């Protein structure tokens, strides 16, 4: 996602944290909230010292395979990245600096996991190579899903975080179910459909938003609730 998508994920997660997790996280992040730190992993991308973390934002594997059936990337990927973050945070011997760094990375990566095209096809870089028109401007399919649809609304991340359709406790429990890999495969399932929504050079506008923005909202909501679950398991 772009900045707003990540902040929405952080903001939603915040209300689903246990008291204990909230206290531990707030102390580790010097009082900053999850929304604030959610964009850190993008901010360090331009820094040469952090180049190695770039492949951790996504994972591409064949649509007819499960993750791990092919040899995972030697450079790391979203799954390996998330597992590394969790391992560091659970390791009682980790330094404070490492905990702070990997917590900020984890908040971001659980968000990216829920952008369907971050579990996309390698050949087109998760839709980045699929050029399309967004209203009257040039864009690509990946960017439409990362940010164009979200930006079009012009809503702040706090507004977007408010649940218009309030979820029941049962629905929240349902969303929390499953493993990181289950969630990855769920995103891949959505990615397959997303690829079928647009062709190269096509002009996308209102109709596209109308059908697809509800999926964006749902994915942001799931991302927030599941991020809280992962953090509660570590810090709760
Ligand atoms: N670069 C290569 N594949 C990508 C993907 N699925 N998402 C974002 N960036 C990528
Ligand atoms: Zn992206
Ligand atoms: Zn990212």
mmCIF file with all atom_site columns, N, CA, C and O in Angstrom, residues 116-137:
data_model
loop_
_atom_site.group_PDB
_atom_site.id
_atom_site.type_symbol
_atom_site.label_atom_id
_atom_site.label_alt_id
_atom_site.label_comp_id
_atom_site.label_asym_id
_atom_site.label_entity_id
_atom_site.label_seq_id
_atom_site.pdbx_PDB_ins_code
_atom_site.Cartn_x
_atom_site.Cartn_y
_atom_site.Cartn_z
_atom_site.occupancy
_atom_site.B_iso_or_equiv
_atom_site.pdbx_formal_charge
_atom_site.auth_seq_id
_atom_site.auth_comp_id
_atom_site.auth_asym_id
_atom_site.auth_atom_id
_atom_site.pdbx_PDB_model_num
ATOM 1  N N  . UNK A 1 116 ? -3.529 -7.259  -2.422  1.00 0.00 ? 116 UNK A N  1
ATOM 2  C CA . UNK A 1 116 ? -3.481 -8.484  -3.230  1.00 0.00 ? 116 UNK A CA 1
ATOM 3  C C  . UNK A 1 116 ? -2.270 -8.574  -4.156  1.00 0.00 ? 116 UNK A C  1
ATOM 4  O O  . UNK A 1 116 ? -1.639 -9.633  -4.250  1.00 0.00 ? 116 UNK A O  1
ATOM 5  N N  . UNK A 1 117 ? -1.920 -7.470  -4.823  1.00 0.00 ? 117 UNK A N  1
ATOM 6  C CA . UNK A 1 117 ? -0.838 -7.531  -5.814  1.00 0.00 ? 117 UNK A CA 1
ATOM 7  C C  . UNK A 1 117 ? 0.553  -7.634  -5.191  1.00 0.00 ? 117 UNK A C  1
ATOM 8  O O  . UNK A 1 117 ? 1.539  -7.787  -5.907  1.00 0.00 ? 117 UNK A O  1
ATOM 9  N N  . UNK A 1 118 ? 0.650  -7.574  -3.864  1.00 0.00 ? 118 UNK A N  1
ATOM 10 C CA . UNK A 1 118 ? 1.939  -7.869  -3.211  1.00 0.00 ? 118 UNK A CA 1
ATOM 11 C C  . UNK A 1 118 ? 2.142  -9.383  -3.122  1.00 0.00 ? 118 UNK A C  1
ATOM 12 O O  . UNK A 1 118 ? 3.185  -9.852  -2.672  1.00 0.00 ? 118 UNK A O  1
ATOM 13 N N  . UNK A 1 119 ? 1.127  -10.133 -3.512  1.00 0.00 ? 119 UNK A N  1
ATOM 14 C CA . UNK A 1 119 ? 1.248  -11.585 -3.665  1.00 0.00 ? 119 UNK A CA 1
ATOM 15 C C  . UNK A 1 119 ? 0.875  -11.883 -5.125  1.00 0.00 ? 119 UNK A C  1
ATOM 16 O O  . UNK A 1 119 ? -0.086 -12.578 -5.415  1.00 0.00 ? 119 UNK A O  1
ATOM 17 N N  . UNK A 1 120 ? 1.629  -11.286 -6.026  1.00 0.00 ? 120 UNK A N  1
ATOM 18 C CA . UNK A 1 120 ? 1.254  -11.269 -7.437  1.00 0.00 ? 120 UNK A CA 1
ATOM 19 C C  . UNK A 1 120 ? 2.106  -12.162 -8.316  1.00 0.00 ? 120 UNK A C  1
ATOM 20 O O  . UNK A 1 120 ? 2.641  -13.176 -7.877  1.00 0.00 ? 120 UNK A O  1
ATOM 21 N N  . UNK A 1 121 ? 2.187  -11.740 -9.577  1.00 0.00 ? 121 UNK A N  1
ATOM 22 C CA . UNK A 1 121 ? 2.988  -12.475 -10.556 1.00 0.00 ? 121 UNK A CA 1
ATOM 23 C C  . UNK A 1 121 ? 4.342  -11.793 -10.680 1.00 0.00 ? 121 UNK A C  1
ATOM 24 O O  . UNK A 1 121 ? 4.418  -10.569 -10.811 1.00 0.00 ? 121 UNK A O  1
ATOM 25 N N  . UNK A 1 122 ? 5.393  -12.602 -10.674 1.00 0.00 ? 122 UNK A N  1
ATOM 26 C CA . UNK A 1 122 ? 6.742  -12.052 -10.805 1.00 0.00 ? 122 UNK A CA 1
ATOM 27 C C  . UNK A 1 122 ? 6.984  -11.385 -12.145 1.00 0.00 ? 122 UNK A C  1
ATOM 28 O O  . UNK A 1 122 ? 7.656  -10.351 -12.218 1.00 0.00 ? 122 UNK A O  1
ATOM 29 N N  . UNK A 1 123 ? 6.414  -11.959 -13.231 1.00 0.00 ? 123 UNK A N  1
ATOM 30 C CA . UNK A 1 123 ? 6.693  -11.464 -14.598 1.00 0.00 ? 123 UNK A CA 1
ATOM 31 C C  . UNK A 1 123 ? 6.356  -9.983  -14.765 1.00 0.00 ? 123 UNK A C  1
ATOM 32 O O  . UNK A 1 123 ? 7.035  -9.274  -15.512 1.00 0.00 ? 123 UNK A O  1
ATOM 33 N N  . UNK A 1 124 ? 5.310  -9.521  -14.103 1.00 0.00 ? 124 UNK A N  1
ATOM 34 C CA . UNK A 1 124 ? 4.917  -8.109  -14.266 1.00 0.00 ? 124 UNK A CA 1
ATOM 35 C C  . UNK A 1 124 ? 5.115  -7.323  -12.972 1.00 0.00 ? 124 UNK A C  1
ATOM 36 O O  . UNK A 1 124 ? 4.555  -6.254  -12.792 1.00 0.00 ? 124 UNK A O  1
ATOM 37 N N  . UNK A 1 125 ? 5.962  -7.865  -12.091 1.00 0.00 ? 125 UNK A N  1
ATOM 38 C CA . UNK A 1 125 ? 6.267  -7.200  -10.804 1.00 0.00 ? 125 UNK A CA 1
ATOM 39 C C  . UNK A 1 125 ? 4.988  -6.815  -10.050 1.00 0.00 ? 125 UNK A C  1
ATOM 40 O O  . UNK A 1 125 ? 4.810  -5.686  -9.597  1.00 0.00 ? 125 UNK A O  1
ATOM 41 N N  . UNK A 1 126 ? 4.119  -7.767  -9.887  1.00 0.00 ? 126 UNK A N  1
ATOM 42 C CA . UNK A 1 126 ? 2.889  -7.516  -9.133  1.00 0.00 ? 126 UNK A CA 1
ATOM 43 C C  . UNK A 1 126 ? 2.022  -6.425  -9.748  1.00 0.00 ? 126 UNK A C  1
ATOM 44 O O  . UNK A 1 126 ? 1.381  -5.666  -9.029  1.00 0.00 ? 126 UNK A O  1
ATOM 45 N N  . UNK A 1 127 ? 2.027  -6.365  -11.085 1.00 0.00 ? 127 UNK A N  1
ATOM 46 C CA . UNK A 1 127 ? 1.184  -5.383  -11.772 1.00 0.00 ? 127 UNK A CA 1
ATOM 47 C C  . UNK A 1 127 ? 1.868  -4.056  -12.054 1.00 0.00 ? 127 UNK A C  1
ATOM 48 O O  . UNK A 1 127 ? 1.318  -3.188  -12.739 1.00 0.00 ? 127 UNK A O  1
ATOM 49 N N  . UNK A 1 128 ? 3.098  -3.870  -11.556 1.00 0.00 ? 128 UNK A N  1
ATOM 50 C CA . UNK A 1 128 ? 3.826  -2.612  -11.796 1.00 0.00 ? 128 UNK A CA 1
ATOM 51 C C  . UNK A 1 128 ? 4.103  -2.397  -13.284 1.00 0.00 ? 128 UNK A C  1
ATOM 52 O O  . UNK A 1 128 ? 4.209  -1.265  -13.744 1.00 0.00 ? 128 UNK A O  1
ATOM 53 N N  . UNK A 1 129 ? 4.237  -3.489  -14.043 1.00 0.00 ? 129 UNK A N  1
ATOM 54 C CA . UNK A 1 129 ? 4.524  -3.371  -15.480 1.00 0.00 ? 129 UNK A CA 1
ATOM 55 C C  . UNK A 1 129 ? 3.256  -3.328  -16.333 1.00 0.00 ? 129 UNK A C  1
ATOM 56 O O  . UNK A 1 129 ? 3.330  -3.296  -17.558 1.00 0.00 ? 129 UNK A O  1
ATOM 57 N N  . UNK A 1 130 ? 2.099  -3.357  -15.690 1.00 0.00 ? 130 UNK A N  1
ATOM 58 C CA . UNK A 1 130 ? 0.844  -3.290  -16.438 1.00 0.00 ? 130 UNK A CA 1
ATOM 59 C C  . UNK A 1 130 ? 0.363  -1.832  -16.469 1.00 0.00 ? 130 UNK A C  1
ATOM 60 O O  . UNK A 1 130 ? -0.293 -1.351  -15.536 1.00 0.00 ? 130 UNK A O  1
ATOM 61 N N  . UNK A 1 131 ? 0.744  -1.137  -17.538 1.00 0.00 ? 131 UNK A N  1
ATOM 62 C CA . UNK A 1 131 ? 0.399  0.287   -17.656 1.00 0.00 ? 131 UNK A CA 1
ATOM 63 C C  . UNK A 1 131 ? -1.085 0.425   -17.970 1.00 0.00 ? 131 UNK A C  1
ATOM 64 O O  . UNK A 1 131 ? -1.609 -0.248  -18.842 1.00 0.00 ? 131 UNK A O  1
ATOM 65 N N  . UNK A 1 132 ? -1.744 1.301   -17.240 1.00 0.00 ? 132 UNK A N  1
ATOM 66 C CA . UNK A 1 132 ? -3.154 1.594   -17.510 1.00 0.00 ? 132 UNK A CA 1
ATOM 67 C C  . UNK A 1 132 ? -3.389 3.091   -17.287 1.00 0.00 ? 132 UNK A C  1
ATOM 68 O O  . UNK A 1 132 ? -2.514 3.807   -16.796 1.00 0.00 ? 132 UNK A O  1
ATOM 69 N N  . UNK A 1 133 ? -4.570 3.560   -17.658 1.00 0.00 ? 133 UNK A N  1
ATOM 70 C CA . UNK A 1 133 ? -4.933 4.958   -17.424 1.00 0.00 ? 133 UNK A CA 1
ATOM 71 C C  . UNK A 1 133 ? -5.831 5.024   -16.205 1.00 0.00 ? 133 UNK A C  1
ATOM 72 O O  . UNK A 1 133 ? -6.797 4.251   -16.104 1.00 0.00 ? 133 UNK A O  1
ATOM 73 N N  . UNK A 1 134 ? -5.502 5.903   -15.298 1.00 0.00 ? 134 UNK A N  1
ATOM 74 C CA . UNK A 1 134 ? -6.363 6.127   -14.132 1.00 0.00 ? 134 UNK A CA 1
ATOM 75 C C  . UNK A 1 134 ? -7.026 7.486   -14.339 1.00 0.00 ? 134 UNK A C  1
ATOM 76 O O  . UNK A 1 134 ? -6.365 8.501   -14.266 1.00 0.00 ? 134 UNK A O  1
ATOM 77 N N  . UNK A 1 135 ? -8.310 7.485   -14.662 1.00 0.00 ? 135 UNK A N  1
ATOM 78 C CA . UNK A 1 135 ? -8.982 8.691   -15.149 1.00 0.00 ? 135 UNK A CA 1
ATOM 79 C C  . UNK A 1 135 ? -8.142 9.232   -16.312 1.00 0.00 ? 135 UNK A C  1
ATOM 80 O O  . UNK A 1 135 ? -7.954 8.490   -17.267 1.00 0.00 ? 135 UNK A O  1
ATOM 81 N N  . UNK A 1 136 ? -7.580 10.462  -16.212 1.00 0.00 ? 136 UNK A N  1
ATOM 82 C CA . UNK A 1 136 ? -6.823 10.960  -17.371 1.00 0.00 ? 136 UNK A CA 1
ATOM 83 C C  . UNK A 1 136 ? -5.317 10.874  -17.193 1.00 0.00 ? 136 UNK A C  1
ATOM 84 O O  . UNK A 1 136 ? -4.562 11.468  -17.952 1.00 0.00 ? 136 UNK A O  1
ATOM 85 N N  . UNK A 1 137 ? -4.892 10.135  -16.165 1.00 0.00 ? 137 UNK A N  1
ATOM 86 C CA . UNK A 1 137 ? -3.451 10.072  -15.927 1.00 0.00 ? 137 UNK A CA 1
ATOM 87 C C  . UNK A 1 137 ? -2.875 8.680   -16.102 1.00 0.00 ? 137 UNK A C  1
ATOM 88 O O  . UNK A 1 137 ? -3.564 7.690   -15.895 1.00 0.00 ? 137 UNK A O  1
#
